[in-house]
Coordinates of C-alpha atoms in Angstrom, one line a residue:
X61 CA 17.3 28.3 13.0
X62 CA 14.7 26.0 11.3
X63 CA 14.4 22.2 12.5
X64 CA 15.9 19.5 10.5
X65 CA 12.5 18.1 9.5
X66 CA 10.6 21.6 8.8
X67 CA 8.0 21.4 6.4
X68 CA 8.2 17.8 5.6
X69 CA 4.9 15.4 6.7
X70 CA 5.6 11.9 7.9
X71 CA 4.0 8.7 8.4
X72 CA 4.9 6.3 11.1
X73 CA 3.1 3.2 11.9
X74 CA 2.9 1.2 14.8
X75 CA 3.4 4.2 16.6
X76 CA 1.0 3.8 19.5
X77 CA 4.1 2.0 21.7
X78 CA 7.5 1.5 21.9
X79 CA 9.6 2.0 19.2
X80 CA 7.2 3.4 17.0
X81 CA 5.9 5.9 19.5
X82 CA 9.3 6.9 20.3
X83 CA 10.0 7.7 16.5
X84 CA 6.6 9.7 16.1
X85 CA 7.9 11.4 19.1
X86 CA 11.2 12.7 18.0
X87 CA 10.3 13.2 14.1
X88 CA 7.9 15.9 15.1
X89 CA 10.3 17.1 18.0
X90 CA 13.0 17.8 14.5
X91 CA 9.9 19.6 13.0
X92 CA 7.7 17.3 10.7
X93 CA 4.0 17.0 10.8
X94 CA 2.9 13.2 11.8
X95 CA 0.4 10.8 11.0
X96 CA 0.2 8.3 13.8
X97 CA -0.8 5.0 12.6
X98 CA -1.2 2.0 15.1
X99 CA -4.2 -0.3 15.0
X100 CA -4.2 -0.9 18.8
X101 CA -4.6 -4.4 19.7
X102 CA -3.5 -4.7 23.2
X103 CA -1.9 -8.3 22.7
X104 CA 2.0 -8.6 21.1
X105 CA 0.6 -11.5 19.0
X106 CA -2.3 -9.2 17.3
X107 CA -4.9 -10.3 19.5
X108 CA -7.5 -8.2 21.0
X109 CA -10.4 -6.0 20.1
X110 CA -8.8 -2.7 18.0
X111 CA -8.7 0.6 19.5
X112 CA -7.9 4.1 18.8
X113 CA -6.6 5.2 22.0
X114 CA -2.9 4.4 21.3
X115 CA -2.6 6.5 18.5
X116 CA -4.6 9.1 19.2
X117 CA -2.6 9.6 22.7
X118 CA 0.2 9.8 21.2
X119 CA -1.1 12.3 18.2
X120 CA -2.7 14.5 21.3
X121 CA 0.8 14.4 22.7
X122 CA 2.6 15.4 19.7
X123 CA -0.1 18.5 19.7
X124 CA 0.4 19.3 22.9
X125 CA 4.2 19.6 22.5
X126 CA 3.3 22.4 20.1
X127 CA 3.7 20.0 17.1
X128 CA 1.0 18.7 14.2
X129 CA -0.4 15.4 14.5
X130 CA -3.3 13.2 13.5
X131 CA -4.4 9.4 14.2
X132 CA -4.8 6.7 11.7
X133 CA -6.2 3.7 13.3
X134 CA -6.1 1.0 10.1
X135 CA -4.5 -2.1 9.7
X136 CA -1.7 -1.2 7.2
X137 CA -1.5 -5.2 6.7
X138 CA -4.6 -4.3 4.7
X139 CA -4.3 -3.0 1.2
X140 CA -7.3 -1.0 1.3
X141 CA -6.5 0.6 4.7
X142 CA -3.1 1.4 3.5
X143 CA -3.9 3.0 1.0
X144 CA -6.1 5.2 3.5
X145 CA -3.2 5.6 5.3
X146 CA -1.3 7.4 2.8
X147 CA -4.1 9.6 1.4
X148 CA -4.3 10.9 5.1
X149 CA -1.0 12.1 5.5
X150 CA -1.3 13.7 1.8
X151 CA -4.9 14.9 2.4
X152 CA -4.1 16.8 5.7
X153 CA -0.6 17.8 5.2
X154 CA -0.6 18.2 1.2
X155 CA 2.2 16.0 0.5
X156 CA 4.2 12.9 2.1
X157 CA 7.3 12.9 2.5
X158 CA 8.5 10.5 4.9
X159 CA 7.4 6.9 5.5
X160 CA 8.8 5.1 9.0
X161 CA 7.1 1.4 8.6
X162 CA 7.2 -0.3 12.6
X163 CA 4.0 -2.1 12.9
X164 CA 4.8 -6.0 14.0
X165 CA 3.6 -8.7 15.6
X166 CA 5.0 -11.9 17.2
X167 CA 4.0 -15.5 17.2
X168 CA 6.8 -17.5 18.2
X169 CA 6.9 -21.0 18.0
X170 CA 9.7 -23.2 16.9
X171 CA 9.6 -24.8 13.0
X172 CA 8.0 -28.3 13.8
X173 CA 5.8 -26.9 15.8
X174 CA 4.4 -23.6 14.1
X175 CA 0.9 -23.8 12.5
X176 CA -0.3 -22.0 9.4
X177 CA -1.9 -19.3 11.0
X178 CA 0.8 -18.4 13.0
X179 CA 2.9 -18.2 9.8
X180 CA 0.2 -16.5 7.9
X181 CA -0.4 -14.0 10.6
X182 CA 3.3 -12.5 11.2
X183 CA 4.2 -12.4 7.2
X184 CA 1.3 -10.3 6.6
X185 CA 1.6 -7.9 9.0
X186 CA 5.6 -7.4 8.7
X187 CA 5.9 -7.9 5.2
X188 CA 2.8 -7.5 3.3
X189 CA 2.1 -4.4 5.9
X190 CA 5.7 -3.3 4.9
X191 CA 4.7 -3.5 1.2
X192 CA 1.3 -1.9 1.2
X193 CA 2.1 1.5 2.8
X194 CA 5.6 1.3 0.7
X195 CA 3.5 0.9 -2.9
X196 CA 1.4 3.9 -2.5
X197 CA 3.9 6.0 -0.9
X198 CA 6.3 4.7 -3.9
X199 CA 3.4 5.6 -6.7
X200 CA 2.6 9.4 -4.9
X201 CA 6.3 10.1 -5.4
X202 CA 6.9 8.8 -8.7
X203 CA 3.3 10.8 -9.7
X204 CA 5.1 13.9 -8.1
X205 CA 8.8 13.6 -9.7
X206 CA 6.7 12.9 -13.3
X207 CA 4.7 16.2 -12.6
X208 CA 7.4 18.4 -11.4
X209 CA 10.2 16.5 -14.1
X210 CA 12.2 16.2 -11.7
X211 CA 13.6 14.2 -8.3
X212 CA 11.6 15.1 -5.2
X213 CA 12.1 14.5 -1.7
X214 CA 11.2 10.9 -0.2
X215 CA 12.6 9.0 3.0
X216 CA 11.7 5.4 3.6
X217 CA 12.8 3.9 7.0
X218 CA 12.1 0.1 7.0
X219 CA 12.4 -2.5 10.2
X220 CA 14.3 -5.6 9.9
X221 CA 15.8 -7.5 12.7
X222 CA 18.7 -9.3 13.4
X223 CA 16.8 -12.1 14.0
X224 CA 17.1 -12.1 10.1
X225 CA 21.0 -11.4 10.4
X226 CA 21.8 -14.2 13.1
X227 CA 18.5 -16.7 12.8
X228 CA 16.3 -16.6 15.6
X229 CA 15.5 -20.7 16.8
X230 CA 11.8 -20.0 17.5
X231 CA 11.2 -17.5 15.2
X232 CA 11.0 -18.7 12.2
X233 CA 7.9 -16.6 10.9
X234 CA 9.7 -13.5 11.9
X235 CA 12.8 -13.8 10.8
X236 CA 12.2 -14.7 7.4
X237 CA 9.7 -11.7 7.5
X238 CA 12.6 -9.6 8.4
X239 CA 14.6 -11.1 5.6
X240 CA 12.1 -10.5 3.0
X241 CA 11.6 -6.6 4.3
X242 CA 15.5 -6.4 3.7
X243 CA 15.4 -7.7 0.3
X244 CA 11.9 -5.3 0.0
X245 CA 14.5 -2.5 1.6
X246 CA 17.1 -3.2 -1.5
X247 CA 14.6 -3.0 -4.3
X248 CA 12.5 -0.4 -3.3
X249 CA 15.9 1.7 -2.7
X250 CA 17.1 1.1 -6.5
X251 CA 13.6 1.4 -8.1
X252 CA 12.9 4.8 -6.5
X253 CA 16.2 6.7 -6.1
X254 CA 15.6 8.6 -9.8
X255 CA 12.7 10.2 -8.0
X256 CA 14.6 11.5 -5.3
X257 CA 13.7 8.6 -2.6
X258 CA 15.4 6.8 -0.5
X259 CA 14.9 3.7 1.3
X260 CA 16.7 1.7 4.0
X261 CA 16.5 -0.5 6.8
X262 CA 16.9 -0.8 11.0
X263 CA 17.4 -3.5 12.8
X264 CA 17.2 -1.9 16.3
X265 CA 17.2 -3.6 20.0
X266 CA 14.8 -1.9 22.4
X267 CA 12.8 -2.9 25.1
X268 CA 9.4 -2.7 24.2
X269 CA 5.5 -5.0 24.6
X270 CA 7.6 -7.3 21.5
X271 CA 10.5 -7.9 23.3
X272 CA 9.6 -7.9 27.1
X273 CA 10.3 -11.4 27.6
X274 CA 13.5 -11.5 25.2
X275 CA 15.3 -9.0 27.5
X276 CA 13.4 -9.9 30.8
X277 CA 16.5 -11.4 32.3
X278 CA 18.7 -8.1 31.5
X279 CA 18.9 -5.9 34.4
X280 CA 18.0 -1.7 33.9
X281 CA 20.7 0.8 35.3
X282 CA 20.5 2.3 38.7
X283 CA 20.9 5.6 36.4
X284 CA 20.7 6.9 33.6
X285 CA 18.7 5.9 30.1
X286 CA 18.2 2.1 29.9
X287 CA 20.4 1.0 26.9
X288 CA 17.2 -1.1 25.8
X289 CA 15.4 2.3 25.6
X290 CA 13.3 2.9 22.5
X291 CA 15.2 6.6 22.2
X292 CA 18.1 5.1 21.3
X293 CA 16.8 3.7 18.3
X294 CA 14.8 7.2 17.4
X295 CA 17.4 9.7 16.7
X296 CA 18.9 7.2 14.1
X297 CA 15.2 7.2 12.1
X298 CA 15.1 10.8 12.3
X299 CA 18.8 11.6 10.8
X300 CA 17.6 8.7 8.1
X301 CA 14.2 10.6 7.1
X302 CA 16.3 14.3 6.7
X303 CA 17.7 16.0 3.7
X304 CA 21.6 15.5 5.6
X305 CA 21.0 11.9 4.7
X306 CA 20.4 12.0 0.5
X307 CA 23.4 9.9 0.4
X308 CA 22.4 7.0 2.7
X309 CA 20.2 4.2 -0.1
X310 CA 19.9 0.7 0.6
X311 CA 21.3 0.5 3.5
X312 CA 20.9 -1.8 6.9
X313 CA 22.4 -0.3 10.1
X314 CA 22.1 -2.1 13.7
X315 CA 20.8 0.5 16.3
X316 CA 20.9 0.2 20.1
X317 CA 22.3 1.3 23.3
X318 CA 24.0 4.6 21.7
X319 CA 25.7 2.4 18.9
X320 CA 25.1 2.5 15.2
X321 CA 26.8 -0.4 13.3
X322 CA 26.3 -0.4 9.3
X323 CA 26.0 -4.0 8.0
X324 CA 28.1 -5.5 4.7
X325 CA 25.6 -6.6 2.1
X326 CA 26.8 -10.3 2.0
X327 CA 30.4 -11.2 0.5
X328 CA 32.0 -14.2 -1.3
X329 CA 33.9 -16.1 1.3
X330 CA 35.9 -18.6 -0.7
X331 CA 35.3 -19.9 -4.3
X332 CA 36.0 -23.3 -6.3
X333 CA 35.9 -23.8 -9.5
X334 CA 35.7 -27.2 -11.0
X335 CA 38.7 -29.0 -12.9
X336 CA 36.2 -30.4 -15.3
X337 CA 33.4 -29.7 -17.6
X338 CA 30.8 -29.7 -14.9
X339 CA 31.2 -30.1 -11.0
X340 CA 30.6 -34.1 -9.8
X341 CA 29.7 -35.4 -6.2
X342 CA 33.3 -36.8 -5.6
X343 CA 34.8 -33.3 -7.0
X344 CA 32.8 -31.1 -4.5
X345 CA 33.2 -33.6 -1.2
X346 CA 37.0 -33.5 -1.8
X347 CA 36.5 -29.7 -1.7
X348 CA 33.6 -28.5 0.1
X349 CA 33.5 -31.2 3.4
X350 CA 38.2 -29.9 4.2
X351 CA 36.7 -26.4 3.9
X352 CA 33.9 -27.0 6.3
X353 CA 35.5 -29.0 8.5
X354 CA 37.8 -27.0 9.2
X355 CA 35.5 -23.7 10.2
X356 CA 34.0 -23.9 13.4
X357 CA 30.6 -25.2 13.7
X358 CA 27.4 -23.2 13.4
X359 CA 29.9 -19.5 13.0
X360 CA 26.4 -17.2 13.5
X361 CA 27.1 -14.6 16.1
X362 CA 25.2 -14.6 19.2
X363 CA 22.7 -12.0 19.6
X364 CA 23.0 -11.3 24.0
X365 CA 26.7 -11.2 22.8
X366 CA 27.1 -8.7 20.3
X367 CA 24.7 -6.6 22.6
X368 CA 27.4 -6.5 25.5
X369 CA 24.6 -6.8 28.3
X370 CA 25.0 -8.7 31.9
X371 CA 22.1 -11.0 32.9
X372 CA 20.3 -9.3 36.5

């Protein structure tokens, strides 16, 4: 019986640690060949000197499982580099196939506070990062399908946040990064899907170098797998990147803790129309300040709530 991802060659970046390592992990446990990107700064924020050692230990582990694996060690926030990236995984494996984007960084600081840089810094690598590896995986497809006349087979696996979904007080670089890898998500999934590609989007929960301090006050079971662990997210990216998920495009699912939830792309909640030729201020406070007041205030869900985890 042949693996669910035999024959296919991915790329996965960020996949030195945590989630990203966990997704390198189990795409080339359901059979595909894996580049391993991660640009190995030791610091969450994207400090430190680069190294290779993160994804080259977890390529050497892939190997050693009896899988095929090789290392990329670029910054995929660089155009350049990304395009590296790509012609890798095509130039050792003949083709690409699958695309897992991971790679992050964090600078949290809250709006009045935040500088430039720290703005600057967490948009390029989430969302320009997210762009650059998508752009050249998107033109080696569309080169393919022209050549063959025909769809061929692409899987894009993006990762959002639902700091994006429910706002995130001191993140303001990274949520809006999020956002904009959503609305990336959406556009990449309707330009591409006449080639045979697909793209959607995560927003998973794990415990990882990102979020140690997020879920430091949540306390690990006794026994058991740790419903913050990185493997419950993995399985989800690997059913996403198979042929048994052609259907799925466009798509943003929640992922944690052995639950998959698929998220509404935004609905009308109520409507007025004006009585007149064009709305005026005294029109829209006689409407719009009843139907507020009546809602309760601030109605964004809380993240430690929907997550269903007790404080240690």
């Amino acid at each position: 019986m042949s693996l669910p991802l035999e024959g296919l060659s991915a790329v996965v970046t960020g996949a030195g640690r945590g989630l990203g390592r966990a997704e390198a992990l189990e795409l080339a446990r359901l059979g595909a060949a894996v580049v391993v990107n991660d640009y190995g700064q030791p610091g969450r924020d994207g400090s430190g000197e680069a190294s290779a050692a993160p994804a080259e230990e977890v390529a050497a582990e892939i190997r050693a499982a009896g899988g095929r694996a090789v290392a990329h060690t670029g910054d995929v926030a660089d155009f350049a580099q990304a395009h590296g990236l790509i012609e890798l995984a095509i130039a050792e494996f003949g083709k690409l196939d699958v695309l897992v984007n991971n790679a992050g960084i964090l600078r949290d600081r809250m709006i009045f506070s935040m500088s430039e840089n720290e703005w600057d810094a967490v948009i390029r690598v989430h969302l320009k990062g997210h762009f650059n590896t998508t752009r050249f995986a998107a033109a080696h497809w569309r080169a393919r399908s022209k050549a063959a006349d025909g769809p061929v087979y692409g899987r894009i696996v993006n990762t959002s946040s639902e700091a994006f979904v429910a706002g995130s007080a001191g993140q303001p670089n990274y949520a809006a990064a999020k956002g904009g890898i959503v609305g990336l998500t959406t556009s990449t999934a309707l330009a591409l899907a006449r080639y045979g590609v697909t793209a959607n989007a995560i927003c998973p929960r794990a415990r990882t170098r990102m979020t140690e301090d997020v879920f430091a006050g949540f306390e690990r079971p006794e026994q058991g797998l740790d419903p913050l662990a990185p493997e419950h997210v993995a399985p989800l990216v690997g059913y996403l990147v198979s042929p048994a998920a052609a259907p799925v495009n466009g798509q943003l699912l929640v992922v944690h803790g052995g639950m998959v939830a698929i998220v509404e792309r935004p609905r009308v909640h109520a409507r007025f129309d004006t009585k007149q030729d064009a709305f005026t201020y005294d029109e829209l406070d006689a409407l719009l300040t009843p139907y507020y007041a009546q809602r309760p205030t601030g109605e964004t869900f809380a993240a430690v709530e929907l997550l269903g985890l007790k404080h240690a």
